[in-house]
Short mmCIF file of C-alpha atoms and ligand atoms in Angstrom, two decimals:
data_model
loop_
_atom_site.label_atom_id
_atom_site.label_comp_id
_atom_site.label_asym_id
_atom_site.label_seq_id
_atom_site.Cartn_x
_atom_site.Cartn_y
_atom_site.Cartn_z
CA UNK F 1 -11.79 1.31 -0.34
CA UNK F 2 -10.93 4.85 -1.43
CA UNK F 3 -7.40 3.90 -2.57
CA UNK F 4 -8.75 1.27 -4.91
CA UNK F 5 -11.39 3.65 -6.30
CA UNK F 6 -8.72 6.24 -7.01
CA UNK F 7 -6.51 3.66 -8.64
CA UNK F 8 -9.39 2.41 -10.76
CA UNK F 9 -10.28 5.90 -11.87
CA UNK F 10 -6.65 6.66 -12.67
CA UNK F 11 -6.33 3.52 -14.73
CA UNK F 12 -9.61 4.05 -16.54
CA UNK F 13 -8.68 7.63 -17.41
CA UNK F 14 -5.32 6.45 -18.68
CA UNK F 15 -7.03 3.77 -20.77
CA UNK F 16 -9.47 6.27 -22.22
CA UNK F 17 -6.50 8.00 -23.84
CA UNK F 18 -4.57 4.85 -24.72
CA UNK F 19 -7.13 2.07 -25.12
CA UNK F 20 -4.64 -0.15 -26.93
CA UNK F 21 -2.32 -0.30 -23.93
CA UNK F 22 -2.54 -3.95 -22.90
CA UNK F 23 -0.26 -3.85 -19.82
CA UNK F 24 -2.26 -0.95 -18.45
CA UNK F 25 -5.53 -2.78 -19.04
CA UNK F 26 -4.14 -5.82 -17.26
CA UNK F 27 -3.33 -3.63 -14.30
CA UNK F 28 -6.90 -2.48 -14.18
CA UNK F 29 -8.19 -6.04 -14.52
CA UNK F 30 -5.87 -7.30 -11.78
CA UNK F 31 -6.92 -4.47 -9.51
CA UNK F 32 -10.59 -5.28 -10.07
CA UNK F 33 -9.97 -8.95 -9.44
CA UNK F 34 -8.11 -8.23 -6.24
CA UNK F 35 -10.89 -6.01 -4.97
CA UNK F 36 -13.43 -8.81 -5.43
CA UNK F 37 -15.03 -7.72 -8.73
CA UNK F 38 -14.37 -10.74 -10.97
CA UNK F 39 -17.17 -9.86 -13.42
CA UNK F 40 -15.68 -6.45 -14.15
CA UNK F 41 -12.20 -7.96 -14.26
CA UNK F 42 -13.40 -10.57 -16.77
CA UNK F 43 -14.57 -7.83 -19.13
CA UNK F 44 -11.12 -6.16 -19.03
CA UNK F 45 -9.22 -9.42 -19.52
CA UNK F 46 -11.42 -10.19 -22.53
CA UNK F 47 -10.78 -6.74 -23.95
CA UNK F 48 -7.02 -7.22 -23.41
CA UNK F 49 -7.19 -10.61 -25.13
CA UNK F 50 -9.02 -9.17 -28.11
CA UNK F 51 -5.97 -6.96 -28.62
CA UNK F 52 -3.29 -9.46 -27.59
CA UNK F 53 -4.70 -12.98 -27.89
CA UNK F 54 -1.40 -14.66 -26.99
CA UNK F 55 -0.81 -12.71 -23.78
CA UNK F 56 -0.41 -15.36 -21.08
CA UNK F 57 -1.01 -13.00 -18.16
CA UNK F 58 -4.33 -12.00 -19.71
CA UNK F 59 -5.25 -15.66 -20.17
CA UNK F 60 -4.30 -16.50 -16.60
CA UNK F 61 -6.23 -13.47 -15.37
CA UNK F 62 -9.34 -14.48 -17.32
CA UNK F 63 -9.15 -17.96 -15.82
CA UNK F 64 -8.82 -16.47 -12.32
CA UNK F 65 -11.85 -14.25 -12.98
CA UNK F 66 -13.88 -17.32 -14.02
CA UNK F 67 -12.69 -19.14 -10.93
CA UNK F 68 -13.75 -16.34 -8.60
CA UNK F 69 -17.20 -16.41 -10.16
CA UNK F 70 -17.49 -20.15 -9.53
CA UNK F 71 -17.33 -20.87 -13.28
CA UNK F 72 -14.87 -23.74 -12.84
CA UNK F 73 -15.53 -25.41 -16.19
CA UNK F 74 -14.59 -22.29 -18.14
CA UNK F 75 -11.62 -21.64 -15.84
CA UNK F 76 -10.16 -25.07 -16.44
CA UNK F 77 -10.49 -24.81 -20.22
CA UNK F 78 -8.56 -21.52 -20.24
CA UNK F 79 -5.92 -22.68 -17.74
CA UNK F 80 -5.21 -25.93 -19.56
CA UNK F 81 -4.97 -24.22 -22.92
CA UNK F 82 -2.53 -21.75 -21.41
CA UNK F 83 -0.39 -24.39 -19.71
CA UNK F 84 -0.22 -26.33 -22.96
CA UNK F 85 1.65 -23.39 -24.45
CA UNK F 86 3.91 -22.31 -21.62
CA UNK F 87 4.58 -22.77 -17.91
CA UNK F 88 2.98 -19.98 -15.90
CA UNK F 89 3.23 -19.84 -12.11
CA UNK F 90 -0.08 -18.06 -11.51
CA UNK F 91 -1.92 -20.42 -13.84
CA UNK F 92 -0.35 -23.44 -12.16
CA UNK F 93 -1.61 -22.30 -8.76
CA UNK F 94 -5.07 -21.85 -10.21
CA UNK F 95 -4.84 -25.26 -11.85
CA UNK F 96 -3.95 -26.74 -8.46
CA UNK F 97 -7.05 -25.17 -6.93
CA UNK F 98 -9.26 -26.44 -9.73
CA UNK F 99 -7.83 -29.95 -9.50
CA UNK F 100 -8.36 -29.90 -5.76
CA UNK F 101 -11.97 -28.88 -6.29
CA UNK F 102 -12.34 -32.02 -8.43
CA UNK F 103 -10.82 -34.09 -5.63
CA UNK F 104 -7.62 -34.81 -7.61
CA UNK F 105 -5.25 -34.20 -4.70
CA UNK F 106 -2.10 -35.72 -6.12
CA UNK F 107 -2.42 -33.84 -9.42
CA UNK F 108 -3.14 -30.65 -7.48
CA UNK F 109 0.03 -31.14 -5.42
CA UNK F 110 2.09 -31.70 -8.58
CA UNK F 111 0.76 -28.51 -10.16
CA UNK F 112 1.32 -26.53 -6.98
CA UNK F 113 4.91 -27.72 -6.64
CA UNK F 114 5.56 -26.81 -10.27
CA UNK F 115 4.20 -23.33 -9.55
CA UNK F 116 6.51 -22.90 -6.55
CA UNK F 117 9.47 -24.09 -8.51
CA UNK F 118 8.74 -21.44 -11.10
CA UNK F 119 8.10 -18.70 -8.58
CA UNK F 120 8.54 -19.05 -4.84
CA UNK F 121 6.35 -16.00 -4.27
CA UNK F 122 3.29 -17.84 -5.51
CA UNK F 123 3.00 -19.63 -2.15
CA UNK F 124 -0.67 -19.94 -1.23
CA UNK F 125 -1.53 -20.49 2.47
CA UNK F 126 -4.80 -22.22 1.63
CA UNK F 127 -3.16 -24.73 -0.71
CA UNK F 128 -0.31 -25.18 1.77
CA UNK F 129 -2.82 -26.14 4.43
CA UNK F 130 -4.87 -28.46 2.27
CA UNK F 131 -1.97 -30.23 0.60
CA UNK F 132 0.52 -30.34 3.43
CA UNK F 133 -0.20 -33.97 4.27
CA UNK F 134 1.17 -34.84 0.81
CA UNK F 135 4.53 -33.16 1.30
CA UNK F 136 6.52 -32.02 4.33
CA UNK F 137 5.27 -28.80 5.96
CA UNK F 138 7.40 -25.79 5.11
CA UNK F 139 9.56 -24.13 7.73
CA UNK F 140 9.82 -20.33 7.50
CA UNK F 141 13.48 -20.68 6.45
CA UNK F 142 12.42 -22.86 3.55
CA UNK F 143 10.06 -20.17 2.39
CA UNK F 144 12.92 -17.74 2.39
CA UNK F 145 15.09 -20.09 0.43
CA UNK F 146 12.30 -20.56 -2.06
CA UNK F 147 12.25 -16.89 -2.94
CA UNK F 148 15.32 -16.60 -5.14
CA UNK F 149 13.88 -19.37 -7.30
CA UNK F 150 11.19 -16.97 -8.46
CA UNK F 151 13.65 -14.22 -9.13
CA UNK F 152 15.46 -16.28 -11.74
CA UNK F 153 12.34 -17.17 -13.65
CA UNK F 154 11.30 -15.29 -16.74
CA UNK F 155 13.81 -12.73 -17.83
CA UNK F 156 16.93 -12.93 -15.66
CA UNK F 157 17.80 -9.40 -14.65
CA UNK F 158 21.44 -9.70 -15.71
CA UNK F 159 20.60 -10.67 -19.25
CA UNK F 160 17.80 -8.19 -19.53
CA UNK F 161 18.85 -5.81 -22.26
CA UNK F 162 16.56 -3.59 -24.23
CA UNK F 163 17.19 -2.60 -27.79
CA UNK F 164 19.43 0.45 -28.02
CA UNK F 165 19.04 2.88 -30.85
CA UNK F 166 21.19 5.63 -32.27
CA UNK F 167 18.62 8.00 -33.70
CA UNK F 168 19.64 10.02 -36.72
CA UNK F 169 16.92 12.64 -36.26
CA UNK F 170 17.85 15.85 -34.47
CA UNK F 171 16.00 18.93 -33.26
CA UNK F 172 15.97 20.07 -36.89
CA UNK F 173 13.50 17.26 -37.58
CA UNK F 174 11.15 18.46 -34.88
CA UNK F 175 8.84 21.16 -36.22
CA UNK F 176 8.07 24.08 -33.87
CA UNK F 177 8.44 23.40 -30.12
CA UNK F 178 11.22 25.99 -29.80
CA UNK F 179 10.62 26.66 -26.12
CA UNK F 180 10.71 22.99 -25.21
CA UNK F 181 13.89 22.40 -27.19
CA UNK F 182 15.49 25.31 -25.34
CA UNK F 183 14.47 23.89 -21.96
CA UNK F 184 15.94 20.53 -22.88
CA UNK F 185 19.17 22.21 -23.96
CA UNK F 186 19.51 24.14 -20.73
CA UNK F 187 18.33 21.52 -18.32
CA UNK F 188 19.95 18.37 -19.61
CA UNK F 189 22.14 18.89 -22.67
CA UNK F 190 24.35 21.72 -21.39
CA UNK F 191 25.03 20.06 -18.02
CA UNK F 192 26.07 16.95 -19.89
CA UNK F 193 28.38 18.78 -22.28
CA UNK F 194 29.87 21.15 -19.72
CA UNK F 195 29.84 18.98 -16.65
CA UNK F 196 33.02 20.44 -15.14
CA UNK F 197 31.72 23.97 -15.40
CA UNK F 198 28.49 23.06 -13.69
CA UNK F 199 30.30 21.23 -10.92
CA UNK F 200 32.74 24.14 -10.46
CA UNK F 201 29.83 26.46 -9.73
CA UNK F 202 28.21 23.88 -7.49
CA UNK F 203 25.25 23.56 -9.79
CA UNK F 204 23.43 20.28 -9.36
CA UNK F 205 23.36 17.93 -12.29
CA UNK F 206 20.80 15.23 -12.71
CA UNK F 207 17.12 14.73 -12.71
CA UNK F 208 15.02 14.59 -15.76
CA UNK F 209 12.27 16.22 -17.74
CA UNK F 210 8.70 15.07 -17.76
CA UNK F 211 6.84 15.75 -20.99
CA UNK F 212 3.08 15.72 -20.92
CA UNK F 213 0.28 16.42 -23.35
CA UNK F 214 -2.24 14.79 -25.66
CA UNK F 215 -1.21 11.54 -27.33
CA UNK F 216 0.46 11.59 -30.72
CA UNK F 217 1.88 15.10 -30.37
CA UNK F 218 5.56 14.35 -30.53
CA UNK F 219 6.79 13.47 -27.03
CA UNK F 220 8.51 10.31 -28.20
CA UNK F 221 9.72 12.01 -31.35
CA UNK F 222 11.27 14.81 -29.32
CA UNK F 223 12.97 12.38 -26.94
CA UNK F 224 14.53 10.53 -29.89
CA UNK F 225 15.62 13.80 -31.43
CA UNK F 226 17.25 14.80 -28.12
CA UNK F 227 19.43 11.71 -28.38
CA UNK F 228 20.20 12.44 -32.03
CA UNK F 229 21.03 16.05 -31.23
CA UNK F 230 23.98 15.01 -29.03
CA UNK F 231 24.80 11.74 -30.84
CA UNK F 232 23.77 9.76 -27.79
CA UNK F 233 22.21 6.34 -27.62
CA UNK F 234 18.49 6.09 -27.07
CA UNK F 235 16.80 3.60 -24.81
CA UNK F 236 13.01 3.63 -24.87
CA UNK F 237 11.28 1.93 -21.99
CA UNK F 238 7.61 1.02 -22.06
CA UNK F 239 5.54 -0.03 -19.12
CA UNK F 240 5.59 -3.65 -20.24
CA UNK F 241 9.39 -3.65 -20.21
CA UNK F 242 9.34 -2.86 -16.52
CA UNK F 243 6.33 -4.45 -14.95
CA UNK F 244 6.46 -8.12 -14.32
CA UNK F 245 3.85 -8.58 -11.66
CA UNK F 246 3.57 -12.35 -11.68
CA UNK F 247 7.20 -12.87 -10.96
CA UNK F 248 7.80 -9.79 -8.86
CA UNK F 249 11.11 -8.90 -10.45
CA UNK F 250 10.14 -5.48 -11.76
CA UNK F 251 12.66 -3.81 -9.47
CA UNK F 252 15.48 -5.91 -10.90
CA UNK F 253 14.38 -5.03 -14.39
CA UNK F 254 14.38 -1.33 -13.58
CA UNK F 255 17.85 -1.56 -12.12
CA UNK F 256 19.03 -3.48 -15.19
CA UNK F 257 17.53 -0.83 -17.47
CA UNK F 258 19.27 2.04 -15.69
CA UNK F 259 22.49 0.02 -15.65
CA UNK F 260 22.26 -0.55 -19.36
CA UNK F 261 21.82 3.20 -19.90
CA UNK F 262 24.84 3.94 -17.64
CA UNK F 263 26.97 1.50 -19.59
CA UNK F 264 25.94 3.10 -22.87
CA UNK F 265 26.36 6.73 -21.75
CA UNK F 266 25.86 9.24 -23.17
CA UNK F 267 22.37 7.88 -23.35
CA UNK F 268 18.85 9.27 -23.37
CA UNK F 269 16.69 7.02 -21.24
CA UNK F 270 13.06 7.55 -22.16
CA UNK F 271 10.16 6.28 -20.07
CA UNK F 272 6.84 6.27 -21.84
CA UNK F 273 3.57 6.19 -19.83
CA UNK F 274 5.44 6.93 -16.64
CA UNK F 275 2.09 7.69 -14.93
CA UNK F 276 1.30 3.99 -14.89
CA UNK F 277 4.28 3.32 -12.64
CA UNK F 278 2.72 5.71 -10.16
CA UNK F 279 -0.77 4.32 -10.61
CA UNK F 280 0.57 0.89 -9.85
CA UNK F 281 1.69 2.20 -6.48
CA UNK F 282 -1.84 2.86 -5.26
CA UNK F 283 -3.41 -0.15 -6.89
CA UNK F 284 -0.86 -2.52 -5.48
CA UNK F 285 -0.50 -0.98 -2.08
CA UNK F 286 -1.79 -4.12 -0.44
CA UNK F 287 0.42 -6.39 -2.49
CA UNK F 288 3.42 -4.14 -1.85
CA UNK F 289 4.81 -4.72 -5.34
CA UNK F 290 3.91 -1.38 -6.87
CA UNK F 291 5.42 0.67 -4.09
CA UNK F 292 8.69 -1.18 -4.46
CA UNK F 293 8.73 -0.42 -8.15
CA UNK F 294 8.18 3.29 -7.56
CA UNK F 295 10.78 3.40 -4.80
CA UNK F 296 13.26 1.55 -6.97
CA UNK F 297 12.59 3.97 -9.81
CA UNK F 298 13.18 6.95 -7.53
CA UNK F 299 16.35 5.45 -6.09
CA UNK F 300 17.71 4.83 -9.60
CA UNK F 301 16.77 8.35 -10.62
CA UNK F 302 18.47 9.80 -7.54
CA UNK F 303 21.54 7.73 -8.41
CA UNK F 304 21.62 6.39 -4.85
CA UNK F 305 23.72 3.36 -5.66
CA UNK F 306 25.28 4.27 -8.99
CA UNK F 307 25.85 7.70 -10.47
CA UNK F 308 23.89 8.57 -13.53
CA UNK F 309 26.73 10.38 -15.31
CA UNK F 310 25.90 10.85 -18.94
CA UNK F 311 22.37 9.52 -18.58
CA UNK F 312 19.60 11.92 -19.59
CA UNK F 313 16.23 10.88 -18.30
CA UNK F 314 13.10 11.92 -20.16
CA UNK F 315 9.65 10.65 -19.36
CA UNK F 316 6.30 11.10 -21.04
CA UNK F 317 2.73 10.87 -19.91
CA UNK F 318 -0.70 11.64 -21.32
CA UNK F 319 -2.08 11.88 -17.77
CA UNK F 320 0.25 14.05 -15.67
CA UNK F 321 -2.38 14.30 -12.92
CA UNK F 322 -1.79 10.63 -12.17
CA UNK F 323 1.97 10.87 -11.93
CA UNK F 324 3.14 10.10 -8.42
CA UNK F 325 3.96 13.40 -6.71
CA UNK F 326 7.23 11.94 -5.39
CA UNK F 327 8.47 12.03 -8.99
CA UNK F 328 8.41 15.83 -8.99
CA UNK F 329 10.76 16.54 -6.11
CA UNK F 330 13.87 18.59 -6.87
CA UNK F 331 16.52 16.56 -8.62
CA UNK F 332 13.93 14.24 -10.09
CA UNK F 333 11.43 15.37 -12.71
CA UNK F 334 11.53 18.95 -11.54
CA UNK F 335 10.90 20.26 -15.06
CA UNK F 336 7.46 19.38 -16.29
CA UNK F 337 6.83 20.56 -19.83
CA UNK F 338 3.62 20.73 -21.78
CA UNK F 339 3.87 19.39 -25.33
CA UNK F 340 0.86 20.91 -27.08
CA UNK F 341 -0.53 19.80 -30.41
CA UNK F 342 1.83 20.96 -33.15
CA UNK F 343 1.41 24.60 -34.17
CA UNK F 344 0.99 25.63 -37.80
CA UNK F 345 4.71 25.62 -38.52
CA UNK F 346 5.12 22.22 -36.88
CA UNK F 347 2.16 20.80 -38.80
CA UNK F 348 3.68 21.91 -42.08
CA UNK F 349 6.98 20.32 -41.03
CA UNK F 350 5.30 17.09 -40.01
CA UNK F 351 3.34 16.88 -43.27
CA UNK F 352 6.53 17.45 -45.21
CA UNK F 353 8.18 14.58 -43.35
CA UNK F 354 5.16 12.33 -43.79
CA UNK F 355 4.97 12.61 -47.59
CA UNK F 356 8.67 11.98 -48.07
CA UNK F 357 9.26 9.26 -50.62
CA UNK F 358 5.73 9.47 -52.03
CA UNK F 359 4.90 10.80 -55.50
CA UNK F 360 3.86 14.38 -54.84
CA UNK F 361 2.96 17.56 -56.68
CA UNK F 362 4.14 20.92 -55.55
CA UNK F 363 2.24 20.78 -52.23
CA UNK F 364 1.28 23.96 -50.40
CA UNK F 365 2.10 22.65 -46.92
CA UNK F 366 1.25 25.95 -45.24
CA UNK F 367 -2.26 25.75 -46.67
CA UNK F 368 -2.83 22.21 -45.41
CA UNK F 369 -1.36 23.20 -42.04
CA UNK F 370 -3.92 25.99 -41.76
CA UNK F 371 -6.71 23.49 -42.41
CA UNK F 372 -5.58 21.11 -39.67
CA UNK F 373 -5.74 23.20 -36.50
CA UNK F 374 -5.74 20.98 -33.39
CA UNK F 375 -4.47 17.90 -35.25
CA UNK F 376 -1.83 15.78 -33.57
CA UNK F 377 1.15 14.30 -35.43
CA UNK F 378 -0.69 11.00 -35.42
CA UNK F 379 -3.83 12.67 -36.85
CA UNK F 380 -1.72 14.16 -39.62
CA UNK F 381 -0.39 10.75 -40.41
CA UNK F 382 -4.02 9.58 -40.75
CA UNK F 383 -4.66 12.48 -43.14
CA UNK F 384 -1.78 11.43 -45.37
CA UNK F 385 -2.90 7.78 -45.23
CA UNK F 386 -6.45 8.67 -46.27
CA UNK F 387 -5.18 10.86 -49.12
CA UNK F 388 -2.87 8.11 -50.36
CA UNK F 389 -5.66 5.52 -50.26
CA UNK F 390 -7.93 7.84 -52.25
CA UNK F 391 -5.18 8.28 -54.81
CA UNK F 392 -4.68 4.55 -55.15
CA UNK F 393 -8.41 4.02 -55.56
CA UNK F 394 -8.71 6.59 -58.34
CA UNK F 395 -5.55 5.29 -60.02
CA UNK F 396 -7.13 1.84 -60.16
CA UNK F 397 -10.33 3.31 -61.52
CA UNK F 398 -8.76 5.52 -64.20
CA UNK F 399 -5.67 3.46 -64.83
CA UNK F 400 -3.58 6.62 -64.39
CA UNK F 401 -1.50 7.10 -61.23
CA UNK F 402 -1.37 10.79 -60.27
CA UNK F 403 0.82 12.49 -57.66
CA UNK F 404 -0.52 13.61 -54.31
CA UNK F 405 -1.49 17.28 -54.25
CA UNK F 406 -2.61 20.05 -51.92
CA UNK F 407 -6.28 19.41 -52.70
CA UNK F 408 -6.00 15.70 -51.85
CA UNK F 409 -4.56 16.48 -48.45
CA UNK F 410 -7.07 19.23 -47.72
CA UNK F 411 -9.93 16.90 -48.69
CA UNK F 412 -8.56 14.09 -46.54
CA UNK F 413 -8.22 16.49 -43.59
CA UNK F 414 -11.98 17.00 -43.65
CA UNK F 415 -12.59 13.30 -43.11
CA UNK F 416 -10.17 12.89 -40.20
CA UNK F 417 -11.35 13.83 -36.73
CA UNK F 418 -8.78 15.36 -34.44
CA UNK F 419 -8.01 13.18 -31.47
CA UNK F 420 -6.82 15.92 -29.15
CA UNK F 421 -10.24 17.37 -28.22
CA UNK F 422 -11.03 14.50 -25.93
CA UNK F 423 -7.76 14.91 -24.10
CA UNK F 424 -8.32 18.62 -23.61
CA UNK F 425 -11.79 17.99 -22.22
CA UNK F 426 -10.21 16.08 -19.34
CA UNK F 427 -7.12 18.28 -19.07
CA UNK F 428 -9.25 21.41 -18.86
CA UNK F 429 -10.92 20.10 -15.70
CA UNK F 430 -7.64 19.37 -13.99
CA UNK F 431 -6.21 22.71 -15.09
CA UNK F 432 -9.22 24.60 -13.75
CA UNK F 433 -9.81 22.68 -10.56
CA UNK F 434 -6.57 20.98 -9.56
CA UNK F 435 -3.96 23.47 -10.69
CA UNK F 436 -1.77 23.37 -7.61
CA UNK F 437 1.19 25.72 -7.84
CA UNK F 438 0.14 26.61 -11.38
CA UNK F 439 1.20 23.17 -12.58
CA UNK F 440 -1.16 23.33 -15.54
CA UNK F 441 -0.95 27.02 -16.40
CA UNK F 442 0.37 26.05 -19.82
CA UNK F 443 -2.83 24.17 -20.55
CA UNK F 444 -4.90 27.19 -19.51
CA UNK F 445 -2.79 29.44 -21.72
CA UNK F 446 -3.17 27.07 -24.64
CA UNK F 447 -6.95 26.99 -24.14
CA UNK F 448 -6.91 30.79 -23.79
CA UNK F 449 -8.46 30.52 -20.33
CA UNK F 450 -5.74 32.64 -18.79
P1 ADP K 1 3.58 11.00 -28.44
O1 ADP K 1 4.83 10.37 -27.94
O2 ADP K 1 3.36 12.39 -27.90
O3 ADP K 1 2.33 10.15 -28.24
P2 ADP K 1 4.80 10.74 -31.05
O4 ADP K 1 6.12 11.31 -30.74
O5 ADP K 1 4.72 9.26 -31.19
O6 ADP K 1 3.69 11.22 -30.01
O7 ADP K 1 4.26 11.48 -32.38
C1 ADP K 1 3.41 10.90 -33.33
C2 ADP K 1 3.96 11.13 -34.72
O8 ADP K 1 3.89 12.49 -35.09
C3 ADP K 1 5.40 10.73 -34.83
O9 ADP K 1 5.50 9.80 -35.89
C4 ADP K 1 6.18 11.97 -35.16
O10 ADP K 1 7.03 11.71 -36.21
C5 ADP K 1 5.13 12.98 -35.56
N1 ADP K 1 5.35 14.28 -34.92
C6 ADP K 1 4.70 14.78 -33.85
N2 ADP K 1 5.10 16.02 -33.53
C7 ADP K 1 6.06 16.33 -34.44
C8 ADP K 1 6.88 17.51 -34.66
N3 ADP K 1 6.78 18.60 -33.88
N4 ADP K 1 7.74 17.49 -35.70
C9 ADP K 1 7.83 16.40 -36.48
N5 ADP K 1 7.10 15.28 -36.33
C10 ADP K 1 6.22 15.23 -35.33
#
């Protein structure tokens, strides 16, 4: 199925740049499982578990992958261990199937009923048919009544509040990036501060800015600083805060998140890894869940039901080519800005910030900045870490602690590999071959291909 292939490729590309992203990996694993590739799914669930051993969705997924491969013994071990820790609707359904396979009908029925009580959407036609003689057959109306049960499980939407921050950093703490700061000022800060003026001239307010670029280059930092710049609250939303595939209440969560931002206006609402919301649309087309999430997101963004006064929406992605094109319509993310690796000035600024509070000599930041071309903010942090570790090691050896100097940083820079090359290898291809409407001209300019 072409749709599934595309979704798989999108997810794998996204994982190549953020391999530690467990929710994303679970999406991939679930997609593989659904398209009848339990062996491949198993590998991804295992990888997810190696990073997040306590993740119940990963455990349930692994059990389901075993089950699909006919490895019932392994499946039951994983399911029972999981259910010992916490109730889990998907795992209970699987448990019911396993118990039924062992001929333990009554136990299977108990597990299945527990699953439905947790989440009415877990209804399984096969189990319904095979267990119906043990409990009354379900009328269609009953099925409808069962649905709200699932909605209340897990995190009830009304109580679902994310942590709100009031960042103290401002644009002054963001090195370089002058053009991007200016765009943010014009597109979202000025309309917020001079709303009446904009309305008087019939100028539309709303929509957001999508920031894209290699990982670790300051997208999140810039979003926080935007909030600090106008003394607004800051609400950061990760993929795992939104997606709740087992219970199907992602839409409610999204609505609750936007509501929280509206209540706390002025507020910068920042969506990280927004591409994955789009990727979920293609991978879950058959299940329908992903499309609903995207549509809900767009409706919230458009302010269909509630106005987004005082809410500034910023989103970030490392893989803009996977962002759902519906996101880019006017009034949505109609500004798409490239956040390149920090330039020399920004690198010096970042280094200065990173060594704050450490014992330092008179460091020549400009010199170190020149030696770290192509380094991301995260790479620079690695440089400082390596230099500090070296210092500690030699202090232990000589018994004399010495301050960090220019030479230490320059030496450490040689041992750290920049992480942005890999991203540009992929980005270059999209910029050269899929540059519709000049969407990636900035990448070409950065790579001096234009
Ligand atoms: P991204 O969101 O693009 O993956 P981050 O915003 O998390 O990257 O940046 C990684 C680190 O680098 C952050 O700790 C941030 O403080 C620092 N950093 C990146 N760019 C800058 C910049 N221009 N000025 C100051 N610090 C920066």
